[in-house]
PDB file of C-alpha atoms and ligand atoms in Angstrom:
ATOM      1  CA  MET A 161       0.000   0.000   0.000  1.00  0.00           C
ATOM      2  CA  LYS A 162       1.445   3.370  -1.032  1.00  0.00           C
ATOM      3  CA  HIS A 163      -1.129   5.848   0.364  1.00  0.00           C
ATOM      4  CA  LEU A 164      -3.995   5.810   2.861  1.00  0.00           C
ATOM      5  CA  LEU A 165      -6.585   8.146   1.384  1.00  0.00           C
ATOM      6  CA  SER A 166      -9.947   6.533   1.975  1.00  0.00           C
ATOM      7  CA  ILE A 167     -11.630   3.619   3.745  1.00  0.00           C
ATOM      8  CA  ALA A 168     -13.383   3.047   0.410  1.00  0.00           C
ATOM      9  CA  ASP A 169     -10.049   1.722  -0.935  1.00  0.00           C
ATOM     10  CA  LEU A 170      -9.823  -0.975   1.757  1.00  0.00           C
ATOM     11  CA  ASP A 171     -11.676  -4.279   2.045  1.00  0.00           C
ATOM     12  CA  ALA A 172     -12.452  -6.273   5.193  1.00  0.00           C
ATOM     13  CA  ASP A 173      -9.155  -8.208   4.900  1.00  0.00           C
ATOM     14  CA  ASP A 174      -7.157  -4.950   4.799  1.00  0.00           C
ATOM     15  CA  LEU A 175      -9.019  -3.682   7.867  1.00  0.00           C
ATOM     16  CA  HIS A 176      -8.365  -6.931   9.733  1.00  0.00           C
ATOM     17  CA  GLU A 177      -4.679  -6.794   8.773  1.00  0.00           C
ATOM     18  CA  LEU A 178      -4.429  -3.216  10.091  1.00  0.00           C
ATOM     19  CA  HIS A 179      -6.162  -4.254  13.319  1.00  0.00           C
ATOM     20  CA  ARG A 180      -3.733  -7.159  13.790  1.00  0.00           C
ATOM     21  CA  LEU A 181      -0.770  -4.858  13.194  1.00  0.00           C
ATOM     22  CA  THR A 182      -2.293  -2.397  15.670  1.00  0.00           C
ATOM     23  CA  ASP A 183      -2.354  -5.167  18.325  1.00  0.00           C
ATOM     24  CA  SER A 184       1.434  -5.375  18.151  1.00  0.00           C
ATOM     25  CA  PHE A 185       1.847  -1.600  18.446  1.00  0.00           C
ATOM     26  CA  VAL A 186      -0.542  -1.487  21.423  1.00  0.00           C
ATOM     27  CA  GLU A 187       1.934  -3.907  23.014  1.00  0.00           C
ATOM     28  CA  VAL A 188       4.840  -1.557  22.173  1.00  0.00           C
ATOM     29  CA  GLY A 189       2.907   1.279  23.844  1.00  0.00           C
ATOM     30  CA  GLN A 190       2.768  -0.714  27.089  1.00  0.00           C
ATOM     31  CA  ARG A 191       6.558  -1.171  27.343  1.00  0.00           C
ATOM     32  CA  PRO A 192       8.570   0.935  29.824  1.00  0.00           C
ATOM     33  CA  ILE A 193      10.272   2.546  26.812  1.00  0.00           C
ATOM     34  CA  PRO A 194       7.539   2.596  24.150  1.00  0.00           C
ATOM     35  CA  LYS A 195       9.839   3.023  21.183  1.00  0.00           C
ATOM     36  CA  VAL A 196      11.039   0.825  18.303  1.00  0.00           C
ATOM     37  CA  PRO A 197      13.704   1.611  15.669  1.00  0.00           C
ATOM     38  CA  THR A 198      11.505   0.531  12.725  1.00  0.00           C
ATOM     39  CA  LEU A 199      11.341   3.875  10.888  1.00  0.00           C
ATOM     40  CA  ARG A 200      14.791   5.244  11.659  1.00  0.00           C
ATOM     41  CA  GLY A 201      15.902   7.561   8.868  1.00  0.00           C
ATOM     42  CA  ARG A 202      12.364   8.212   7.606  1.00  0.00           C
ATOM     43  CA  THR A 203      10.741  11.626   7.822  1.00  0.00           C
ATOM     44  CA  VAL A 204       7.024  12.156   8.370  1.00  0.00           C
ATOM     45  CA  VAL A 205       5.532  15.610   7.787  1.00  0.00           C
ATOM     46  CA  SER A 206       2.199  16.825   9.098  1.00  0.00           C
ATOM     47  CA  LEU A 207       0.674  19.313   6.703  1.00  0.00           C
ATOM     48  CA  PHE A 208      -2.385  20.648   8.520  1.00  0.00           C
ATOM     49  CA  TYR A 209      -4.459  23.374   6.901  1.00  0.00           C
ATOM     50  CA  GLU A 210      -7.199  22.916   9.508  1.00  0.00           C
ATOM     51  CA  ASP A 211      -7.183  22.919  13.293  1.00  0.00           C
ATOM     52  CA  SER A 212      -6.425  19.710  15.072  1.00  0.00           C
ATOM     53  CA  THR A 213      -5.388  18.551  18.519  1.00  0.00           C
ATOM     54  CA  ARG A 214      -5.758  14.777  18.570  1.00  0.00           C
ATOM     55  CA  THR A 215      -4.978  13.794  15.014  1.00  0.00           C
ATOM     56  CA  ARG A 216      -1.794  15.835  14.637  1.00  0.00           C
ATOM     57  CA  LEU A 217      -0.364  14.950  18.051  1.00  0.00           C
ATOM     58  CA  SER A 218      -1.321  11.330  17.552  1.00  0.00           C
ATOM     59  CA  PHE A 219       0.487  11.053  14.205  1.00  0.00           C
ATOM     60  CA  GLU A 220       3.545  12.797  15.626  1.00  0.00           C
ATOM     61  CA  THR A 221       3.607  10.522  18.666  1.00  0.00           C
ATOM     62  CA  ALA A 222       3.200   7.482  16.408  1.00  0.00           C
ATOM     63  CA  ALA A 223       6.076   8.592  14.148  1.00  0.00           C
ATOM     64  CA  LYS A 224       8.349   9.314  17.131  1.00  0.00           C
ATOM     65  CA  ARG A 225       7.580   5.962  18.770  1.00  0.00           C
ATOM     66  CA  MET A 226       8.831   4.365  15.561  1.00  0.00           C
ATOM     67  CA  SER A 227      11.993   6.532  15.576  1.00  0.00           C
ATOM     68  CA  ALA A 228      11.035   8.507  12.453  1.00  0.00           C
ATOM     69  CA  ASP A 229      11.898  12.199  12.236  1.00  0.00           C
ATOM     70  CA  THR A 230       8.908  14.535  12.210  1.00  0.00           C
ATOM     71  CA  MET A 231       8.237  17.959  10.749  1.00  0.00           C
ATOM     72  CA  THR A 232       5.147  20.002  11.440  1.00  0.00           C
ATOM     73  CA  PHE A 233       3.716  22.485   9.051  1.00  0.00           C
ATOM     74  CA  SER A 234       1.182  24.787  10.577  1.00  0.00           C
ATOM     75  CA  VAL A 235      -0.612  27.194   8.316  1.00  0.00           C
ATOM     76  CA  SER A 236      -0.662  30.066  10.781  1.00  0.00           C
ATOM     77  CA  THR A 237       3.160  30.331  10.830  1.00  0.00           C
ATOM     78  CA  SER A 238       3.954  29.371   7.221  1.00  0.00           C
ATOM     79  CA  SER A 239       4.226  30.999   3.797  1.00  0.00           C
ATOM     80  CA  VAL A 240       0.617  30.010   3.123  1.00  0.00           C
ATOM     81  CA  LYS A 241      -0.139  33.323   4.809  1.00  0.00           C
ATOM     82  CA  LYS A 242       1.909  34.897   2.009  1.00  0.00           C
ATOM     83  CA  GLY A 243      -0.211  33.200  -0.654  1.00  0.00           C
ATOM     84  CA  GLU A 244       1.745  30.025  -1.372  1.00  0.00           C
ATOM     85  CA  SER A 245      -0.329  27.310  -3.035  1.00  0.00           C
ATOM     86  CA  VAL A 246      -0.703  23.766  -1.687  1.00  0.00           C
ATOM     87  CA  ARG A 247       1.217  22.506  -4.702  1.00  0.00           C
ATOM     88  CA  ASP A 248       4.216  24.805  -4.167  1.00  0.00           C
ATOM     89  CA  THR A 249       4.209  23.961  -0.473  1.00  0.00           C
ATOM     90  CA  VAL A 250       4.210  20.224  -1.219  1.00  0.00           C
ATOM     91  CA  GLU A 251       7.011  20.593  -3.762  1.00  0.00           C
ATOM     92  CA  THR A 252       9.055  22.574  -1.246  1.00  0.00           C
ATOM     93  CA  ILE A 253       8.609  19.946   1.452  1.00  0.00           C
ATOM     94  CA  GLU A 254       9.309  17.207  -1.086  1.00  0.00           C
ATOM     95  CA  ALA A 255      12.658  18.808  -1.973  1.00  0.00           C
ATOM     96  CA  MET A 256      13.746  18.404   1.645  1.00  0.00           C
ATOM     97  CA  GLY A 257      13.570  14.628   1.292  1.00  0.00           C
ATOM     98  CA  ILE A 258      10.577  13.172   3.075  1.00  0.00           C
ATOM     99  CA  HIS A 259       8.790   9.833   3.152  1.00  0.00           C
ATOM    100  CA  ALA A 260       5.229  10.502   4.296  1.00  0.00           C
ATOM    101  CA  ILE A 261       2.873  13.468   4.394  1.00  0.00           C
ATOM    102  CA  VAL A 262      -0.192  13.538   6.626  1.00  0.00           C
ATOM    103  CA  VAL A 263      -2.604  16.072   5.131  1.00  0.00           C
ATOM    104  CA  ARG A 264      -5.631  17.758   6.655  1.00  0.00           C
ATOM    105  CA  HIS A 265      -7.536  20.283   4.598  1.00  0.00           C
ATOM    106  CA  SER A 266     -10.984  21.824   4.641  1.00  0.00           C
ATOM    107  CA  SER A 267     -11.589  20.841   0.990  1.00  0.00           C
ATOM    108  CA  ALA A 268     -12.526  17.305   0.015  1.00  0.00           C
ATOM    109  CA  GLY A 269     -10.024  15.667  -2.325  1.00  0.00           C
ATOM    110  CA  VAL A 270      -6.876  17.619  -1.409  1.00  0.00           C
ATOM    111  CA  PRO A 271      -4.989  14.479  -0.234  1.00  0.00           C
ATOM    112  CA  TRP A 272      -5.512  12.931  -3.707  1.00  0.00           C
ATOM    113  CA  GLN A 273      -4.042  16.038  -5.332  1.00  0.00           C
ATOM    114  CA  VAL A 274      -1.098  16.019  -2.940  1.00  0.00           C
ATOM    115  CA  ALA A 275      -0.440  12.386  -3.891  1.00  0.00           C
ATOM    116  CA  GLN A 276       0.029  13.526  -7.519  1.00  0.00           C
ATOM    117  CA  TRP A 277       2.614  16.120  -6.546  1.00  0.00           C
ATOM    118  CA  THR A 278       4.885  14.012  -4.365  1.00  0.00           C
ATOM    119  CA  SER A 279       6.646  10.683  -4.426  1.00  0.00           C
ATOM    120  CA  ALA A 280       6.080  10.366  -0.658  1.00  0.00           C
ATOM    121  CA  SER A 281       3.253   8.333   0.849  1.00  0.00           C
ATOM    122  CA  VAL A 282       0.184  10.434   1.583  1.00  0.00           C
ATOM    123  CA  ILE A 283      -2.155   9.848   4.522  1.00  0.00           C
ATOM    124  CA  ASN A 284      -5.510  11.577   4.663  1.00  0.00           C
ATOM    125  CA  GLY A 285      -5.812  13.219   8.097  1.00  0.00           C
ATOM    126  CA  GLY A 286      -9.285  14.552   7.246  1.00  0.00           C
ATOM    127  CA  ASP A 287     -10.463  16.193   4.007  1.00  0.00           C
ATOM    128  CA  GLY A 288     -13.446  18.500   4.348  1.00  0.00           C
ATOM    129  CA  TRP A 289     -16.670  16.597   4.981  1.00  0.00           C
ATOM    130  CA  HIS A 290     -15.367  13.636   3.046  1.00  0.00           C
ATOM    131  CA  GLU A 291     -13.186  11.112   4.896  1.00  0.00           C
ATOM    132  CA  HIS A 292     -11.034  10.605   7.965  1.00  0.00           C
ATOM    133  CA  PRO A 293      -9.727   7.082   7.480  1.00  0.00           C
ATOM    134  CA  THR A 294      -7.434   6.762  10.518  1.00  0.00           C
ATOM    135  CA  GLN A 295     -10.320   7.840  12.773  1.00  0.00           C
ATOM    136  CA  ALA A 296     -12.403   4.949  11.377  1.00  0.00           C
ATOM    137  CA  LEU A 297      -9.493   2.552  11.911  1.00  0.00           C
ATOM    138  CA  LEU A 298      -9.110   3.565  15.545  1.00  0.00           C
ATOM    139  CA  ASP A 299     -12.876   3.547  16.146  1.00  0.00           C
ATOM    140  CA  SER A 300     -13.346   0.078  14.665  1.00  0.00           C
ATOM    141  CA  TYR A 301     -10.250  -1.131  16.540  1.00  0.00           C
ATOM    142  CA  THR A 302     -11.639   0.195  19.841  1.00  0.00           C
ATOM    143  CA  ILE A 303     -14.991  -1.553  19.275  1.00  0.00           C
ATOM    144  CA  ARG A 304     -13.225  -4.812  18.402  1.00  0.00           C
ATOM    145  CA  GLN A 305     -11.026  -4.504  21.498  1.00  0.00           C
ATOM    146  CA  ARG A 306     -14.045  -3.990  23.787  1.00  0.00           C
ATOM    147  CA  LEU A 307     -16.663  -6.208  22.134  1.00  0.00           C
ATOM    148  CA  GLY A 308     -14.531  -8.866  20.421  1.00  0.00           C
ATOM    149  CA  SER A 309     -15.820  -8.281  16.893  1.00  0.00           C
ATOM    150  CA  LEU A 310     -18.060  -5.951  14.917  1.00  0.00           C
ATOM    151  CA  VAL A 311     -19.962  -8.768  13.234  1.00  0.00           C
ATOM    152  CA  GLY A 312     -23.687  -8.441  13.929  1.00  0.00           C
ATOM    153  CA  ARG A 313     -23.165  -5.457  16.239  1.00  0.00           C
ATOM    154  CA  HIS A 314     -25.596  -2.578  16.038  1.00  0.00           C
ATOM    155  CA  ILE A 315     -23.999   0.869  16.001  1.00  0.00           C
ATOM    156  CA  ALA A 316     -25.880   4.183  16.169  1.00  0.00           C
ATOM    157  CA  ILE A 317     -24.061   7.264  14.848  1.00  0.00           C
ATOM    158  CA  VAL A 318     -25.826  10.297  16.300  1.00  0.00           C
ATOM    159  CA  GLY A 319     -25.765  13.971  15.386  1.00  0.00           C
ATOM    160  CA  ASP A 320     -24.282  16.125  12.672  1.00  0.00           C
ATOM    161  CA  ILE A 321     -23.751  13.416  10.045  1.00  0.00           C
ATOM    162  CA  LYS A 322     -24.048  15.912   7.193  1.00  0.00           C
ATOM    163  CA  HIS A 323     -20.776  17.701   7.956  1.00  0.00           C
ATOM    164  CA  SER A 324     -18.927  14.717   9.357  1.00  0.00           C
ATOM    165  CA  ARG A 325     -15.996  13.074   7.595  1.00  0.00           C
ATOM    166  CA  VAL A 326     -15.782  10.815  10.650  1.00  0.00           C
ATOM    167  CA  ALA A 327     -19.304   9.501   9.966  1.00  0.00           C
ATOM    168  CA  ARG A 328     -18.505   8.828   6.300  1.00  0.00           C
ATOM    169  CA  SER A 329     -15.365   6.849   7.102  1.00  0.00           C
ATOM    170  CA  ASP A 330     -16.947   5.083  10.088  1.00  0.00           C
ATOM    171  CA  VAL A 331     -20.001   3.926   8.124  1.00  0.00           C
ATOM    172  CA  LEU A 332     -17.703   2.355   5.522  1.00  0.00           C
ATOM    173  CA  ALA A 333     -15.406   0.677   8.057  1.00  0.00           C
ATOM    174  CA  PHE A 334     -18.142  -0.530  10.420  1.00  0.00           C
ATOM    175  CA  THR A 335     -20.289  -2.049   7.679  1.00  0.00           C
ATOM    176  CA  LYS A 336     -17.310  -3.661   5.908  1.00  0.00           C
ATOM    177  CA  LEU A 337     -16.539  -5.343   9.233  1.00  0.00           C
ATOM    178  CA  GLY A 338     -20.086  -6.722   9.505  1.00  0.00           C
ATOM    179  CA  ALA A 339     -21.857  -4.207  11.765  1.00  0.00           C
ATOM    180  CA  GLU A 340     -25.295  -2.729  11.214  1.00  0.00           C
ATOM    181  CA  VAL A 341     -25.338   1.091  11.345  1.00  0.00           C
ATOM    182  CA  THR A 342     -28.251   3.407  12.156  1.00  0.00           C
ATOM    183  CA  LEU A 343     -27.818   7.142  11.624  1.00  0.00           C
ATOM    184  CA  VAL A 344     -29.800   9.188  14.127  1.00  0.00           C
ATOM    185  CA  ALA A 345     -30.223  12.899  13.378  1.00  0.00           C
ATOM    186  CA  PRO A 346     -32.774  15.542  12.469  1.00  0.00           C
ATOM    187  CA  PRO A 347     -33.365  15.603   8.684  1.00  0.00           C
ATOM    188  CA  THR A 348     -31.421  18.869   8.383  1.00  0.00           C
ATOM    189  CA  LEU A 349     -28.259  17.225   9.743  1.00  0.00           C
ATOM    190  CA  LEU A 350     -28.371  14.248   7.372  1.00  0.00           C
ATOM    191  CA  PRO A 351     -26.761  14.322   3.914  1.00  0.00           C
ATOM    192  CA  PRO A 352     -29.455  15.277   1.367  1.00  0.00           C
ATOM    193  CA  ASN A 353     -28.890  12.035  -0.505  1.00  0.00           C
ATOM    194  CA  LEU A 354     -28.224   8.765   1.274  1.00  0.00           C
ATOM    195  CA  ASP A 355     -28.413   6.561  -1.847  1.00  0.00           C
ATOM    196  CA  GLY A 356     -25.776   3.897  -1.610  1.00  0.00           C
ATOM    197  CA  TRP A 357     -25.181   4.371   2.120  1.00  0.00           C
ATOM    198  CA  PRO A 358     -25.569   0.942   3.736  1.00  0.00           C
ATOM    199  CA  VAL A 359     -27.433   2.349   6.758  1.00  0.00           C
ATOM    200  CA  ASN A 360     -30.783   2.689   8.513  1.00  0.00           C
ATOM    201  CA  VAL A 361     -32.019   6.135   9.452  1.00  0.00           C
ATOM    202  CA  SER A 362     -33.984   7.204  12.518  1.00  0.00           C
ATOM    203  CA  HIS A 363     -35.067  10.504  14.021  1.00  0.00           C
ATOM    204  CA  ASP A 364     -35.931   8.958  17.385  1.00  0.00           C
ATOM    205  CA  LEU A 365     -32.909   8.483  19.618  1.00  0.00           C
ATOM    206  CA  ASP A 366     -34.926   7.168  22.586  1.00  0.00           C
ATOM    207  CA  ALA A 367     -36.247   4.321  20.439  1.00  0.00           C
ATOM    208  CA  VAL A 368     -32.801   3.403  19.075  1.00  0.00           C
ATOM    209  CA  LEU A 369     -30.710   3.513  22.266  1.00  0.00           C
ATOM    210  CA  PRO A 370     -31.992   0.316  23.958  1.00  0.00           C
ATOM    211  CA  LYS A 371     -31.124  -1.702  20.831  1.00  0.00           C
ATOM    212  CA  VAL A 372     -27.516  -0.664  20.220  1.00  0.00           C
ATOM    213  CA  ASP A 373     -24.112  -2.054  21.194  1.00  0.00           C
ATOM    214  CA  VAL A 374     -22.415   1.280  20.465  1.00  0.00           C
ATOM    215  CA  CYS A 375     -23.697   4.853  20.637  1.00  0.00           C
ATOM    216  CA  TYR A 376     -21.294   7.033  18.621  1.00  0.00           C
ATOM    217  CA  LEU A 377     -21.823  10.773  19.115  1.00  0.00           C
ATOM    218  CA  LEU A 378     -20.712  13.585  16.823  1.00  0.00           C
ATOM    219  CA  ARG A 379     -19.988  17.219  17.483  1.00  0.00           C
ATOM    220  CA  MET A 380     -22.171  19.935  15.940  1.00  0.00           C
ATOM    221  CA  GLN A 381     -19.640  21.153  13.377  1.00  0.00           C
ATOM    222  CA  ARG A 382     -20.762  24.755  13.440  1.00  0.00           C
ATOM    223  CA  GLU A 383     -17.688  25.975  11.555  1.00  0.00           C
ATOM    224  CA  ARG A 384     -18.989  24.037   8.520  1.00  0.00           C
ATOM    225  CA  MET A 385     -22.587  25.244   8.721  1.00  0.00           C
ATOM    226  CA  THR A 386     -23.592  28.146   6.554  1.00  0.00           C
ATOM    227  CA  GLU A 387     -27.153  28.292   7.853  1.00  0.00           C
ATOM    228  CA  ALA A 388     -29.005  27.499  11.055  1.00  0.00           C
ATOM    229  CA  LEU A 389     -29.794  23.790  10.764  1.00  0.00           C
ATOM    230  CA  VAL A 390     -31.232  23.390  14.238  1.00  0.00           C
ATOM    231  CA  PRO A 391     -33.440  25.931  16.021  1.00  0.00           C
ATOM    232  CA  SER A 392     -30.971  26.201  18.909  1.00  0.00           C
ATOM    233  CA  LEU A 393     -28.336  24.082  20.598  1.00  0.00           C
ATOM    234  CA  ARG A 394     -30.661  23.700  23.578  1.00  0.00           C
ATOM    235  CA  GLU A 395     -33.335  22.228  21.405  1.00  0.00           C
ATOM    236  CA  TYR A 396     -30.798  19.950  19.745  1.00  0.00           C
ATOM    237  CA  THR A 397     -29.703  18.678  23.147  1.00  0.00           C
ATOM    238  CA  ALA A 398     -33.314  18.154  24.189  1.00  0.00           C
ATOM    239  CA  LEU A 399     -33.945  15.875  21.198  1.00  0.00           C
ATOM    240  CA  TYR A 400     -30.571  14.337  20.331  1.00  0.00           C
ATOM    241  CA  GLY A 401     -28.164  14.920  23.223  1.00  0.00           C
ATOM    242  CA  LEU A 402     -27.012  11.906  25.250  1.00  0.00           C
ATOM    243  CA  THR A 403     -28.352  13.226  28.519  1.00  0.00           C
ATOM    244  CA  ARG A 404     -28.141  11.219  31.714  1.00  0.00           C
ATOM    245  CA  ARG A 405     -31.727  10.036  31.317  1.00  0.00           C
ATOM    246  CA  ARG A 406     -31.151   8.911  27.735  1.00  0.00           C
ATOM    247  CA  ALA A 407     -27.859   7.217  28.527  1.00  0.00           C
ATOM    248  CA  SER A 408     -29.699   5.082  31.087  1.00  0.00           C
ATOM    249  CA  LEU A 409     -31.724   3.615  28.174  1.00  0.00           C
ATOM    250  CA  LEU A 410     -28.542   1.972  26.865  1.00  0.00           C
ATOM    251  CA  SER A 411     -27.886  -1.659  27.752  1.00  0.00           C
ATOM    252  CA  THR A 412     -25.339  -1.994  30.546  1.00  0.00           C
ATOM    253  CA  ASP A 413     -22.478  -3.101  28.299  1.00  0.00           C
ATOM    254  CA  ALA A 414     -23.119  -0.714  25.382  1.00  0.00           C
ATOM    255  CA  LEU A 415     -20.199   1.576  24.528  1.00  0.00           C
ATOM    256  CA  ILE A 416     -20.370   5.366  24.305  1.00  0.00           C
ATOM    257  CA  MET A 417     -17.923   6.860  21.779  1.00  0.00           C
ATOM    258  CA  HIS A 418     -16.990  10.305  20.459  1.00  0.00           C
ATOM    259  CA  PRO A 419     -14.155  11.329  18.123  1.00  0.00           C
ATOM    260  CA  GLY A 420     -13.447  14.538  20.053  1.00  0.00           C
ATOM    261  CA  PRO A 421     -13.477  17.441  20.471  1.00  0.00           C
ATOM    262  CA  MET A 422     -16.537  17.015  22.710  1.00  0.00           C
ATOM    263  CA  ASN A 423     -18.937  19.811  23.459  1.00  0.00           C
ATOM    264  CA  ARG A 424     -20.026  18.720  26.902  1.00  0.00           C
ATOM    265  CA  GLY A 425     -23.585  19.713  27.635  1.00  0.00           C
ATOM    266  CA  VAL A 426     -24.507  19.750  23.917  1.00  0.00           C
ATOM    267  CA  GLU A 427     -24.225  16.304  22.284  1.00  0.00           C
ATOM    268  CA  ILE A 428     -23.203  14.575  25.533  1.00  0.00           C
ATOM    269  CA  ALA A 429     -23.819  15.376  29.190  1.00  0.00           C
ATOM    270  CA  GLY A 430     -20.587  16.082  31.050  1.00  0.00           C
ATOM    271  CA  GLU A 431     -21.122  13.288  33.535  1.00  0.00           C
ATOM    272  CA  VAL A 432     -22.063  10.705  30.869  1.00  0.00           C
ATOM    273  CA  ALA A 433     -18.673  11.311  29.250  1.00  0.00           C
ATOM    274  CA  GLU A 434     -17.134   9.976  32.490  1.00  0.00           C
ATOM    275  CA  TRP A 435     -19.149   6.744  32.629  1.00  0.00           C
ATOM    276  CA  PRO A 436     -17.079   3.519  32.602  1.00  0.00           C
ATOM    277  CA  ASN A 437     -18.561   2.521  29.225  1.00  0.00           C
ATOM    278  CA  ALA A 438     -17.542   5.830  27.635  1.00  0.00           C
ATOM    279  CA  VAL A 439     -14.339   4.860  25.827  1.00  0.00           C
ATOM    280  CA  MET A 440     -13.048   8.189  24.509  1.00  0.00           C
ATOM    281  CA  VAL A 441      -9.730   7.736  26.305  1.00  0.00           C
ATOM    282  CA  ASP A 442      -9.309   4.285  24.726  1.00  0.00           C
ATOM    283  CA  GLN A 443     -10.049   5.828  21.328  1.00  0.00           C
ATOM    284  CA  VAL A 444      -7.244   8.360  21.774  1.00  0.00           C
ATOM    285  CA  ARG A 445      -4.815   5.762  23.151  1.00  0.00           C
ATOM    286  CA  ASN A 446      -5.580   3.322  20.325  1.00  0.00           C
ATOM    287  CA  GLY A 447      -5.228   6.167  17.828  1.00  0.00           C
ATOM    288  CA  VAL A 448      -1.481   6.242  18.372  1.00  0.00           C
ATOM    289  CA  ALA A 449      -1.123   2.470  17.843  1.00  0.00           C
ATOM    290  CA  VAL A 450      -3.358   2.556  14.748  1.00  0.00           C
ATOM    291  CA  ARG A 451      -1.240   5.327  13.226  1.00  0.00           C
ATOM    292  CA  MET A 452       1.923   3.390  14.007  1.00  0.00           C
ATOM    293  CA  ALA A 453       0.389   0.457  12.112  1.00  0.00           C
ATOM    294  CA  VAL A 454      -0.449   2.713   9.150  1.00  0.00           C
ATOM    295  CA  LEU A 455       3.047   4.234   9.045  1.00  0.00           C
ATOM    296  CA  PHE A 456       4.540   0.750   9.290  1.00  0.00           C
ATOM    297  CA  LEU A 457       2.448  -0.531   6.419  1.00  0.00           C
ATOM    298  CA  LEU A 458       3.239   2.449   4.180  1.00  0.00           C
ATOM    299  CA  LEU A 459       6.893   3.007   5.039  1.00  0.00           C
ATOM    300  CA  ALA A 460       8.559  -0.047   6.551  1.00  0.00           C
ATOM    301  CA  SER A 461       8.127  -2.337   3.563  1.00  0.00           C
ATOM    302  CA  GLU A 462      10.652  -0.305   1.555  1.00  0.00           C
ATOM    303  CA  GLY A 463      13.458  -1.784   3.684  1.00  0.00           C
ATOM    304  CA  PRO A 464      15.921  -0.011   5.965  1.00  0.00           C
ATOM    305  CA  VAL A 465      17.147   3.392   4.827  1.00  0.00           C
ATOM    306  CA  GLY A 466      20.743   3.477   3.603  1.00  0.00           C
ATOM    307  CA  GLU A 467      21.318  -0.277   3.802  1.00  0.00           C
TER     308      GLU A 467
HETATM  309  C1  NCD B 240     -12.898  15.253  14.111  1.00  0.00           C
HETATM  310  C2  NCD B 240     -12.398  15.896  12.831  1.00  0.00           C
HETATM  311  O1  NCD B 240     -11.669  16.873  12.864  1.00  0.00           O
HETATM  312  O2  NCD B 240     -12.736  15.330  11.811  1.00  0.00           O
HETATM  313  N1  NCD B 240     -12.013  15.177  15.128  1.00  0.00           N
HETATM  314  C3  NCD B 240     -10.982  14.259  15.105  1.00  0.00           C
HETATM  315  O3  NCD B 240     -10.185  14.213  14.193  1.00  0.00           O
HETATM  316  N2  NCD B 240     -10.900  13.384  16.130  1.00  0.00           N
HETATM  317  C4  NCD B 240     -14.298  15.536  14.431  1.00  0.00           C
HETATM  318  C5  NCD B 240     -14.734  16.935  14.717  1.00  0.00           C
HETATM  319  O4  NCD B 240     -14.086  17.911  14.375  1.00  0.00           O
HETATM  320  O5  NCD B 240     -15.843  17.049  15.286  1.00  0.00           O
END
């Protein structure tokens, strides 16, 4: 595999292989010195045109744990402010001799363009509303770790599906791994056309909650909304927020998940986020191991540098 751009490019066997590889990097993460020499001499660049806490730090931690060198490009301090195009930026970074670029951009498709302009491996760290493949890998890994397998599991994805690249990647990964997915949202927060999405749709969270093995919540992505899609956040919370009362409708072993950043008190009650079955911390921890597995798959097969 040269690039990781989309979950659509992977089949169930690829996902299982990545999960198995992740198991071995979870083990590395538990060692007193959680570091292996596997990617010595390789350079991984994060090229983030959009804000990020988890994804960027997670990729950088993953690269460092594998002994790769890392470079961070942050738009606010770069020549992008002086009008440099993505292409010129990529060609500049390329000339420094690099092996992988992790790209996040607010426009869908930018990682595919970047892949045309570089000989390095490109990893999609989130492109617009489109895809966020490593998030889906770490989410499906976390479910597998907690519940054994996704086969036959029922997963509700709740909230602002329309603007969510996480939802798009998760639906693909979860269903490829044998889960059944129900999207729960007001009509205004669903994509206008769900043709070809292998999902059920509901507008009634109370009715769905007792039946699910996983309740996956999304943030209201207000920075992507150009119009008011819900009357008010309070009303959204009243109908679709995982309040304490609603969370008690879940079966005792159902998981509560969220990709972060959470807006406590909007899509999830602050105290529900602390429940033992809320696995957000596991998601973040597994995110590092998943990204180590991805970097390994893309970069380690070329053999040791300089030997
Ligand atoms: C998400 C993103 O940026 O796509 N966060 C993440 O990467 N964990 C989701 C969000 O912004 O709500």
